[in-house]
Coordinates of C-alpha atoms and ligand atoms in Angstrom, one line a residue:
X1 CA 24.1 142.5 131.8
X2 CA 24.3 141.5 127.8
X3 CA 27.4 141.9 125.9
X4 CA 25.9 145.0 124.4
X5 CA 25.0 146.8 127.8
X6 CA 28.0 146.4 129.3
X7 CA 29.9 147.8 126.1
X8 CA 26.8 150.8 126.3
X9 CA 27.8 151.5 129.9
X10 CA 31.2 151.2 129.5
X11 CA 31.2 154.2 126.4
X12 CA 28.7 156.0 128.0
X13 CA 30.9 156.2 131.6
X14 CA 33.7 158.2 129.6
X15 CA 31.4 160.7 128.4
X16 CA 31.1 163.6 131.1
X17 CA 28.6 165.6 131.9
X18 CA 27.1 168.5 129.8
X19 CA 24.2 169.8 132.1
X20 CA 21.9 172.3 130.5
X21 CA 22.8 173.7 127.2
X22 CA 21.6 174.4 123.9
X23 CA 21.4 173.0 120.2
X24 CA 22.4 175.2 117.9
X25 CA 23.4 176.0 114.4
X26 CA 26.3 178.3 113.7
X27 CA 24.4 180.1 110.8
X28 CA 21.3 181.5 112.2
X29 CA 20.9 183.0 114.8
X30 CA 24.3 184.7 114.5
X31 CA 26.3 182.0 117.6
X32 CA 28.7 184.4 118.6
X33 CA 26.0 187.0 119.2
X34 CA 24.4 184.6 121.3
X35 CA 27.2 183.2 123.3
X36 CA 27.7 187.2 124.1
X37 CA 24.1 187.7 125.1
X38 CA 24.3 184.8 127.2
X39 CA 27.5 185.5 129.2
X40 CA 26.1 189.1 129.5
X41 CA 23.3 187.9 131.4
X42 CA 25.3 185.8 133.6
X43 CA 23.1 182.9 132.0
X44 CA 26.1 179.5 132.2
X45 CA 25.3 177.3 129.9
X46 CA 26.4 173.5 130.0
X47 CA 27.3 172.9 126.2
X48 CA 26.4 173.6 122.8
X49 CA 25.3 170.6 120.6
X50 CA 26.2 172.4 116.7
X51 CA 24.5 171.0 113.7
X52 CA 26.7 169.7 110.8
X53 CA 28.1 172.8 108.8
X54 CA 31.0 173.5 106.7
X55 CA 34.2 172.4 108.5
X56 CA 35.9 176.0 108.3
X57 CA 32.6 177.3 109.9
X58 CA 33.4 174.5 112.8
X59 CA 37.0 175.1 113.2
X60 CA 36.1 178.8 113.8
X61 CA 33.5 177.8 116.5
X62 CA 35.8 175.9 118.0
X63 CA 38.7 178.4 118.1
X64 CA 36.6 181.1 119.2
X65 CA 34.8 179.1 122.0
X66 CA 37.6 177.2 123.2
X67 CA 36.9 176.8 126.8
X68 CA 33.0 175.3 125.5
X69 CA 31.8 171.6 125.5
X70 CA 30.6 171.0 122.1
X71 CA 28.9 168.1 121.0
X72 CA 27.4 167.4 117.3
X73 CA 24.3 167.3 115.4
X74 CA 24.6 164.8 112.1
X75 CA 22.7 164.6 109.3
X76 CA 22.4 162.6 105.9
X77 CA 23.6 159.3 107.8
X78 CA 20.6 157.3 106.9
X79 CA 20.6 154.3 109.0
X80 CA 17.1 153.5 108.9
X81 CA 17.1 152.9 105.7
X82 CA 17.7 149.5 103.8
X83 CA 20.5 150.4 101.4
X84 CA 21.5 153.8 102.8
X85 CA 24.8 153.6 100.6
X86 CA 22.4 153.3 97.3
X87 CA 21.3 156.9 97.1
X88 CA 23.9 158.7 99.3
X89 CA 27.6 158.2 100.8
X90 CA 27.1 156.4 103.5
X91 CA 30.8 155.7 104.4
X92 CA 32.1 159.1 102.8
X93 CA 29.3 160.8 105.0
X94 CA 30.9 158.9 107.6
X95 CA 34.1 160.0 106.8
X96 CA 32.8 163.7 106.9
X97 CA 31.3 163.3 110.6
X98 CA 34.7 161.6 112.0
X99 CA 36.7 165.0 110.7
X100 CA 33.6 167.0 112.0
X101 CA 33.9 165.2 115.4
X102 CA 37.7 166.0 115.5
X103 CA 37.5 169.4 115.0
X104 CA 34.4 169.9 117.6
X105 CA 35.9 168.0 119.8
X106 CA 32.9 166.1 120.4
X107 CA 31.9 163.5 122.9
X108 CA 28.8 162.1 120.8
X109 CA 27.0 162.6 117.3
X110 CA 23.5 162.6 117.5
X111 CA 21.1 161.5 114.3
X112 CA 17.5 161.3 113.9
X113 CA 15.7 158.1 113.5
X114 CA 14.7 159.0 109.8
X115 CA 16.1 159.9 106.9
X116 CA 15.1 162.6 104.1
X117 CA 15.6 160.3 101.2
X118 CA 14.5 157.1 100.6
X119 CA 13.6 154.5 97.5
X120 CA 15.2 157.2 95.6
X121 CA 13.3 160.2 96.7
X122 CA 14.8 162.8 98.4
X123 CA 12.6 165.1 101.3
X124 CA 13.4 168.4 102.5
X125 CA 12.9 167.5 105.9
X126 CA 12.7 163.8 107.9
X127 CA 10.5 161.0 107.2
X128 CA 10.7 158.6 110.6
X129 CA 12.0 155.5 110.3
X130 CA 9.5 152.1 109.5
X131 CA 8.3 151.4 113.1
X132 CA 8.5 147.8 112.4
X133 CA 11.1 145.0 113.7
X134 CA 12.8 144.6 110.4
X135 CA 12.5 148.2 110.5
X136 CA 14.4 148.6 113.9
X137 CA 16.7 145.3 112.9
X138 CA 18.4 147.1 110.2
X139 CA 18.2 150.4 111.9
X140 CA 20.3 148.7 114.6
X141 CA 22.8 147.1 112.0
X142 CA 23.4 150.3 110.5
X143 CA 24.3 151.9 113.6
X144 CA 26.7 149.3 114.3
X145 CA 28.3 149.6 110.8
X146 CA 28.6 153.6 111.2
X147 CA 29.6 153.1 115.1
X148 CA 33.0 151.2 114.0
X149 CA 33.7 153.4 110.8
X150 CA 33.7 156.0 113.2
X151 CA 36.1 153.9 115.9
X152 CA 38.3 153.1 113.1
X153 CA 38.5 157.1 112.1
X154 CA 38.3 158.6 115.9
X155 CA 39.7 156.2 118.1
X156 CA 43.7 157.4 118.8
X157 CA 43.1 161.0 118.3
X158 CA 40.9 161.1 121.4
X159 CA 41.2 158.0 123.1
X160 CA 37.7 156.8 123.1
X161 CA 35.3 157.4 119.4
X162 CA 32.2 159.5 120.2
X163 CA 29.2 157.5 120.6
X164 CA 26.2 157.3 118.0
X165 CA 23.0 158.4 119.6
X166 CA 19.9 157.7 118.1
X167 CA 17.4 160.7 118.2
X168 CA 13.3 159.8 119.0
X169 CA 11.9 161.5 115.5
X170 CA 8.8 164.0 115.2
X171 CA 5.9 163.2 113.3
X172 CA 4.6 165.0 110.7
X173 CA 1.0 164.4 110.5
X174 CA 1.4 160.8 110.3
X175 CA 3.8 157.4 110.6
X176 CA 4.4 154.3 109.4
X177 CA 4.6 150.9 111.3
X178 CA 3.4 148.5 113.8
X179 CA 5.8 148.8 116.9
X180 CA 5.2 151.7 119.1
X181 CA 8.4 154.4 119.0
X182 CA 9.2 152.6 122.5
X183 CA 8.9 149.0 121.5
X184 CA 11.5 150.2 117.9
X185 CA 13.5 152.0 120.2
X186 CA 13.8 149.1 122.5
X187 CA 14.5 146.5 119.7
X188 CA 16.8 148.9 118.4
X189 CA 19.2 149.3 121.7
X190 CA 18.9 145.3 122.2
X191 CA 20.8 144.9 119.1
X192 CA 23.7 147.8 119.0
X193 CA 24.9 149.7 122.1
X194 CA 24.0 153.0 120.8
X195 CA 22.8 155.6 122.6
X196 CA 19.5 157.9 122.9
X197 CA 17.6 161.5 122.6
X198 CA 14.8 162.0 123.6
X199 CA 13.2 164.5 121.8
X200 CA 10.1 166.2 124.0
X201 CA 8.4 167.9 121.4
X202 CA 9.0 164.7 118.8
X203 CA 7.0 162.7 121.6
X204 CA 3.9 165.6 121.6
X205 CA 3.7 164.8 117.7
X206 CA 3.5 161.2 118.0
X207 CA 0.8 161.8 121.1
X208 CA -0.9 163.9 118.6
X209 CA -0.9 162.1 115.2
X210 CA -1.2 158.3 116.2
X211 CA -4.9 159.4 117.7
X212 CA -3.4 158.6 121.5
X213 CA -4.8 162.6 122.6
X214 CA -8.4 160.5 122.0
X215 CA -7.6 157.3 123.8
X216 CA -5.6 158.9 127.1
X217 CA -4.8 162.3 128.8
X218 CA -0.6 163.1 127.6
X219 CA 0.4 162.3 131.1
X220 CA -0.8 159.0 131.2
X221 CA 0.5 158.3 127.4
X222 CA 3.9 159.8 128.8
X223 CA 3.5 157.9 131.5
X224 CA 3.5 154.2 129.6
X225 CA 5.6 156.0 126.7
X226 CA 8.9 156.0 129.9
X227 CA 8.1 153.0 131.1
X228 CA 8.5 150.9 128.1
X229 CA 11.6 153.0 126.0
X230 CA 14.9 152.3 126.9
X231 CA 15.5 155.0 129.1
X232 CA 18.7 153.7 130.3
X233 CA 20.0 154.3 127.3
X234 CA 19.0 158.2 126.9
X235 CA 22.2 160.2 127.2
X236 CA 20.6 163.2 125.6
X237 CA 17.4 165.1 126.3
X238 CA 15.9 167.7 123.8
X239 CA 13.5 170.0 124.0
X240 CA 12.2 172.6 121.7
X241 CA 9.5 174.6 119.6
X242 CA 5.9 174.0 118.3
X243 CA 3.9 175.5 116.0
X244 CA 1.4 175.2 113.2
X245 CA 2.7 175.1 109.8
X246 CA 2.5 178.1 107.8
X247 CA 1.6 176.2 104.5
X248 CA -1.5 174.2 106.1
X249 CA -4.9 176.8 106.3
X250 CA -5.7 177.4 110.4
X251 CA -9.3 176.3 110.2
X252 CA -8.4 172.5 108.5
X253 CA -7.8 169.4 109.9
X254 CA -8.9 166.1 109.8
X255 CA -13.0 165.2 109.9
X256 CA -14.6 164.5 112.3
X257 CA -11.9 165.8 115.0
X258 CA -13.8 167.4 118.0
X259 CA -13.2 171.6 118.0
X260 CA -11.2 171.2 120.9
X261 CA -8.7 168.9 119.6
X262 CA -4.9 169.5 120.0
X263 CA -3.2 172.1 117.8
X264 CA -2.0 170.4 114.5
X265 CA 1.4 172.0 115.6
X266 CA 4.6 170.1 113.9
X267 CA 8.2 170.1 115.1
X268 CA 9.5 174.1 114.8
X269 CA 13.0 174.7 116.2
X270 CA 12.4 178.3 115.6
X271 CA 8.7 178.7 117.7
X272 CA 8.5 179.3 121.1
X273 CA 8.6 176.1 123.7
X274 CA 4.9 176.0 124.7
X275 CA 4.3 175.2 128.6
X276 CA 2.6 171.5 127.9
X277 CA 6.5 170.4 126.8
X278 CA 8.3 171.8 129.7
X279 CA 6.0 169.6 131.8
X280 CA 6.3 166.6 129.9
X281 CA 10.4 167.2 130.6
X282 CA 9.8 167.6 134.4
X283 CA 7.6 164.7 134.5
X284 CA 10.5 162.8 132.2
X285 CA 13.0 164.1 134.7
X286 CA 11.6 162.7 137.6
X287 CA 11.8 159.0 135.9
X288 CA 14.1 156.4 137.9
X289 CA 14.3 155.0 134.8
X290 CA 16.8 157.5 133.1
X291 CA 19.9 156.4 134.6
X292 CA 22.6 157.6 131.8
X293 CA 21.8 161.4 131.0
X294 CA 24.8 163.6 130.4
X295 CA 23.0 166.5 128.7
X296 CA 19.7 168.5 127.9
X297 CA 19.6 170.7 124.9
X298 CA 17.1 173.2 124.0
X299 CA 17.1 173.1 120.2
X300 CA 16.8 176.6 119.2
X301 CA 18.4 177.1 115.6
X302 CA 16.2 179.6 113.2
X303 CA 15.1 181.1 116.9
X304 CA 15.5 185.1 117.5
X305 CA 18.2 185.5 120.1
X306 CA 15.9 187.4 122.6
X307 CA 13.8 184.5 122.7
X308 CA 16.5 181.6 123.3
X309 CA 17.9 183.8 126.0
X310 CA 14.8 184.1 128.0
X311 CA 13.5 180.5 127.4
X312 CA 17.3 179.2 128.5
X313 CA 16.3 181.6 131.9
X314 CA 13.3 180.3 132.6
X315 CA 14.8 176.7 131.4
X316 CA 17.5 177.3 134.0
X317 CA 15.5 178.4 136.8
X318 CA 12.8 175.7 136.6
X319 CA 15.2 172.7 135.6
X320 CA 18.8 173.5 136.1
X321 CA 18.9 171.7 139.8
X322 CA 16.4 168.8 138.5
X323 CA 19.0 168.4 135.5
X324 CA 21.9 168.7 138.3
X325 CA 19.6 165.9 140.5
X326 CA 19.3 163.8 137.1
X327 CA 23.2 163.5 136.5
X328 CA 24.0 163.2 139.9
X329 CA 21.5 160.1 140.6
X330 CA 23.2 158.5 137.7
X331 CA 24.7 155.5 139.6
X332 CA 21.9 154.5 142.1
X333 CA 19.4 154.5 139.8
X334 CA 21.1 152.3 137.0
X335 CA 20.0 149.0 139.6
X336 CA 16.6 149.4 138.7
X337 CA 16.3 149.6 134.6
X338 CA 16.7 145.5 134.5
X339 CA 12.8 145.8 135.9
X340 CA 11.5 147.3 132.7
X341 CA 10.1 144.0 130.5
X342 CA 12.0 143.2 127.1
X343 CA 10.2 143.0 124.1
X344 CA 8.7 139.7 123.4
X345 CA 11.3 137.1 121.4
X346 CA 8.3 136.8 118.5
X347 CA 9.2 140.3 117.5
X348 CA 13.1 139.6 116.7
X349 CA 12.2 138.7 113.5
X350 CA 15.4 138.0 111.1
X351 CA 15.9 141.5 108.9
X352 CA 15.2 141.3 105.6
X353 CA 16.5 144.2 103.5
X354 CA 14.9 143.7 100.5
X355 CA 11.2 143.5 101.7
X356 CA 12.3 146.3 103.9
X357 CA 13.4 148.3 100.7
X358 CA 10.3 147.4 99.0
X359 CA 7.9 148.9 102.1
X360 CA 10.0 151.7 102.0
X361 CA 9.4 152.3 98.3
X362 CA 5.5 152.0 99.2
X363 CA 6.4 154.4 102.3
X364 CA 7.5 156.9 99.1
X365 CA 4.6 156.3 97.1
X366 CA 1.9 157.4 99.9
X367 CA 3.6 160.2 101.8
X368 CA 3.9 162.0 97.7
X369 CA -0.1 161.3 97.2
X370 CA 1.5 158.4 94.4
X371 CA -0.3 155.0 96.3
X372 CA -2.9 154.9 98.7
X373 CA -2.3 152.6 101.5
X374 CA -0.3 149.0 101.7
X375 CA 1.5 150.3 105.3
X376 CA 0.4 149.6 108.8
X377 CA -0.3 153.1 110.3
X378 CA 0.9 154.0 113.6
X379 CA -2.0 153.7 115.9
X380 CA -4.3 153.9 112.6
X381 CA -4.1 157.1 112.3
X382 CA -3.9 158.5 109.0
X383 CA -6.8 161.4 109.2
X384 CA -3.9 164.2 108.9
X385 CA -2.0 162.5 105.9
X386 CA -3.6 164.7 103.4
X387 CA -2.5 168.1 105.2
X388 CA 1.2 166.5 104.4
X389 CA 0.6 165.7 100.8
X390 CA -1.5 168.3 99.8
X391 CA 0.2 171.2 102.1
X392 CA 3.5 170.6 103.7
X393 CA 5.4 168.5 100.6
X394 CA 4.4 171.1 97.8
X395 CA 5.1 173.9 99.9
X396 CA 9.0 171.8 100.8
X397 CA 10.1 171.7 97.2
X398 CA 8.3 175.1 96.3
X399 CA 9.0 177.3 99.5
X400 CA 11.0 175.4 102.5
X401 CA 15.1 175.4 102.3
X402 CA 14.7 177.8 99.1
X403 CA 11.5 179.7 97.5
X404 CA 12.1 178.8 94.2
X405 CA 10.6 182.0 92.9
X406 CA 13.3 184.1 94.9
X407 CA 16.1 181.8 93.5
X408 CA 15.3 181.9 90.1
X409 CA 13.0 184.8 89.7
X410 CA 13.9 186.0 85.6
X411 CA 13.3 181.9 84.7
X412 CA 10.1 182.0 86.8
X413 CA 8.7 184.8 84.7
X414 CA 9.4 182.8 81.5
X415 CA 7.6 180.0 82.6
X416 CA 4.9 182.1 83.8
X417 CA 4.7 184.0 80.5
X418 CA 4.6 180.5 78.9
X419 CA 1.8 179.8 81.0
X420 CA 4.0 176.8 82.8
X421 CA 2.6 176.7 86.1
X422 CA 5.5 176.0 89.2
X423 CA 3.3 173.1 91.1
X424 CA 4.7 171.6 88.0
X425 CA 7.9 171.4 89.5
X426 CA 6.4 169.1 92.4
X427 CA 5.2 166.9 90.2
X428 CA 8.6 166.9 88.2
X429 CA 10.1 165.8 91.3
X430 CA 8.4 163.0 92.5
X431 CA 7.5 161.6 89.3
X432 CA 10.1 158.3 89.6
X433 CA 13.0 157.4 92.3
X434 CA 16.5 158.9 90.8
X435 CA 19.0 157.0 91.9
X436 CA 22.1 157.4 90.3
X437 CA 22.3 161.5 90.0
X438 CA 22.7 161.7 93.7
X439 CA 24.5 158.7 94.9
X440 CA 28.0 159.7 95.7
X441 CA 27.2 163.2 96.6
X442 CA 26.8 164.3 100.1
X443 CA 23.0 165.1 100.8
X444 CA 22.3 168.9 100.4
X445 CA 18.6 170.5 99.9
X446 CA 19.6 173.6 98.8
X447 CA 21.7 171.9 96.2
X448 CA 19.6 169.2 95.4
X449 CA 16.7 172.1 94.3
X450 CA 18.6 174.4 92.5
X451 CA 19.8 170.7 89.9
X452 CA 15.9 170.0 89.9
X453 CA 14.8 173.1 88.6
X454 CA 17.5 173.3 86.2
X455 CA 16.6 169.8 84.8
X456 CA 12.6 170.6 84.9
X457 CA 12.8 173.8 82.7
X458 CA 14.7 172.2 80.5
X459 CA 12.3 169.6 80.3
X460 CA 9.2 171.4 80.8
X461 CA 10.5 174.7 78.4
X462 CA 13.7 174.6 76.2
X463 CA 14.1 178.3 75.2
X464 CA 14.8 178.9 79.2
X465 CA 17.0 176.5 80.0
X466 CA 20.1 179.4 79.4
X467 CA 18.6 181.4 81.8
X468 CA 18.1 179.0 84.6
X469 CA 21.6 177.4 83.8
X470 CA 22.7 180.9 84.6
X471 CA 20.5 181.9 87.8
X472 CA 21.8 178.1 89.0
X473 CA 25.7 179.1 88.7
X474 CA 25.2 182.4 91.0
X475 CA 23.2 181.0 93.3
X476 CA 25.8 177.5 93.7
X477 CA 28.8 180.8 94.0
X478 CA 26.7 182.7 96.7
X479 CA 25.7 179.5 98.9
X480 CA 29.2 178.3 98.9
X481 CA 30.7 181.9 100.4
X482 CA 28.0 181.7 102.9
X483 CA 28.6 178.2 104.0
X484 CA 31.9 179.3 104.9
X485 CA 31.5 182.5 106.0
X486 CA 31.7 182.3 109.7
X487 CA 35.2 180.7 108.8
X488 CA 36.4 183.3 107.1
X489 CA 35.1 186.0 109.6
X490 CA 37.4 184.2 112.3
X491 CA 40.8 184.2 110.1
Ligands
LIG1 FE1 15.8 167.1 118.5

């Protein structure tokens, strides 16, 4: 056993375990509501994984579920990316996850393995991470650095820090690189003793947009996917919704796709789990290979409660004992992971941030319709990348997190009356990186659009910029009472 595995084992020993739970978010659905629905059905649930939210919003979870395990969902740590302190605060972000830990109580944090800005432009929702061994080399050091910022802040107050885990990400139409996610994921866990999620419905998207559905039935791609990840290394197991997205038209998709393709669904926390991902979990489940589970999650934030509850039943029924098995098994089977072949030495290439920057910056430019192609394409794929650029990115900055014509509806009649069209706006946004306006501020969306908007009316028409200085201050105001208001409902 490396130095690194035996400091993996030895983290991942004090963590106990969660059995079946869910992933939640304490805004929407109503969690309180939830937890009563649950408990009223007699439904047990392991633990609740809650995604980053305002700390008094956390601190009345906590006091209101205090008998719950709770572990934590993290965002706008960006450790795949070359310079992640350049556009955002890394170590204040850092900083902000330790307090959030604390108050949760949390045994782990979990982060995706992407980011939602990079080269200095910022996404409403995650771009995977380079799938190349610089990629995965930088990845890993990143993890490390965040991993003893958080040991330095946690350690003391709970004995042991909570352990980084490093979530498998979804694709969205397309992705970048020339490792498979197993081979970056394996690199990755070589180099840092983080741990894993594996994400079910992330692994159907990469199944469906690297062009493996054309080569190889999805149990045999499953199959080969488990056999060459670091398994041992998954302490967390997600699963959640599918679903087309509402800004791409039903009937498109990429030429020359036979009519009986796969649905060009994306990751949807708030759709419905369809059957093909509860069998990819039971045939994950029954892998020897997964030898350090402590938890499976459904991830059903945005989700109506009548749906969560009956998917956790049915959830319950079909995997609580397998999940039971899974934990239980957790020492036998740990013998066998030193069977599964490490990646080839050639791959270990030395990381080099700044070439990494620089494909990252090229990463920018294609995924916003700005450069055509200089990127390896996982499994040379890229017949969806239009439905991204030309659907799902306008319809981000115009519609997702925030329509903009709800937010600031008296500016958007000015500009329509001026005859200022709002796809504007998109291209306002992505014309060059912007750097320096949003380093040192903790990445926010919501936020992030309603500054945008501001600055392109001024730009694109003067005489409104009152006006939209005005709708900006009330909606700031109103987010910030809501952010906090399951706080304040608790006090
Ligand atoms: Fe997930």
């Amino acid at each position: 056993m490396t130095p690194i595995e035996r400091e993996f084992v030895e983290r991942a020993a004090r963590i106990p375990h969660h059995g079946l739970g869910l992933s939640v978010d304490v805004y929407q659905p109503d969690l309180f509501e939830l937890a009563g629905e649950l408990h009223r059905r007699g439904l047990g649930y392991g633990y609740l994984e809650i995604f980053k939210a305002a700390p008094a919003a956390l601190e009345s979870v906590r006091r209101r579920l205090p008998e719950v395990l709770l572990a934590y969902h993290a965002e706008g740590i960006w450790v795949t990316q070359p310079h992640p302190e350049r556009f955002s605060p890394f170590h204040a972000e850092l900083d902000d996850t330790a307090e959030q830990l604390r108050i949760l109580g949390s045994h782990w944090l979990n982060h995706e393995c992407a980011a939602k800005q990079m080269a200095g432009y910022s996404f409403g929702t995650y771009l995977p991470a380079l799938f190349t061994a610089a990629g995965a080399e930088v990845t890993a050091e990143n993890i490390a650095q965040a991993q003893s910022h958080l040991d330095g802040r946690c350690e003391g107050r709970h004995g042991i820090a909570p352990l980084f885990l490093l979530e498998t990400p979804p694709l969205t139409y397309v992705g970048f690189g020339d490792l498979s996610m197993a081979e970056f994921f394996r690199l990755v866990t070589d180099r840092t003793p983080c741990g894993v999620v594996l994400d079910i419905g992330h692994l159907w998207t990469v199944y469906r947009y690297t062009g493996e559905w054309r080569r190889r039935s999805l149990t045999a791609f499953l199959a080969e996917l488990l056999d060459a990840f670091p398994l041992e290394r998954v302490v967390e197991i997600h699963m959640a919704g599918l679903a087309p997205h509402p800004s791409v038209p039903l009937e498109a998709g990429p030429a020359g796709e036979p009519p009986l393709r796969p649905p060009l669904w994306i990751d949807a926390h708030g759709a419905p789990i369809p059957e093909v991902l509860a069998d990819m979990l039971a045939q994950v489940l029954e892998h020897d290979g997964l030898t350090h589970l402590k938890g499976v999650a459904l991830e059903v934030d945005t989700k109506p409660i009548p749906t969560i509850v009956e998917e956790f039943a049915k959830a319950h029924a079909r995997f609580g004992p397998k999940i039971a098995h899974a934990l239980r098994e957790e020492r036998d089977a740990r013998e066998r992971r030193d069977s599964i072949p490490p990646i080839p030495a050639s791959l270990a290439r030395p990381a080099r941030r700044a070439g990494l920057a620089e494909q990252y910056d090229c990463y920018a430019g294609i995924v916003t319709g700005r450069a055509k192609d200089g990127l390896p394409v996982l499994g040379q794929d890229a017949s969806a990348l239009p439905l991204y650029v030309e659907h799902y990115l306008p319809y981000e900055i115009l519609e997702w997190g925030g329509v903009v014509r709800d937010m600031f509806p008296a500016t958007c009649r000015s500009l329509e009356q001026a005859g200022i069209a709002l796809d504007g706006f998109v291209q306002f946004w992505f014309r060059e990186p912007r750097e320096s306006e949003d380093s040192g501020r903790a990445y926010d969306f919501f936020l992030l659009k309603i500054t945008r908007f501001v600055e392109f009316v001024r730009e694109a028409l003067p005489a409104a910029s009152e006006t939209a200085g005005r709708e900006a201050e009330s909606l700031r105001a109103g987010y910030q009472v809501a952010c906090e208001q399951v706080g304040a409902e608790a006090s």
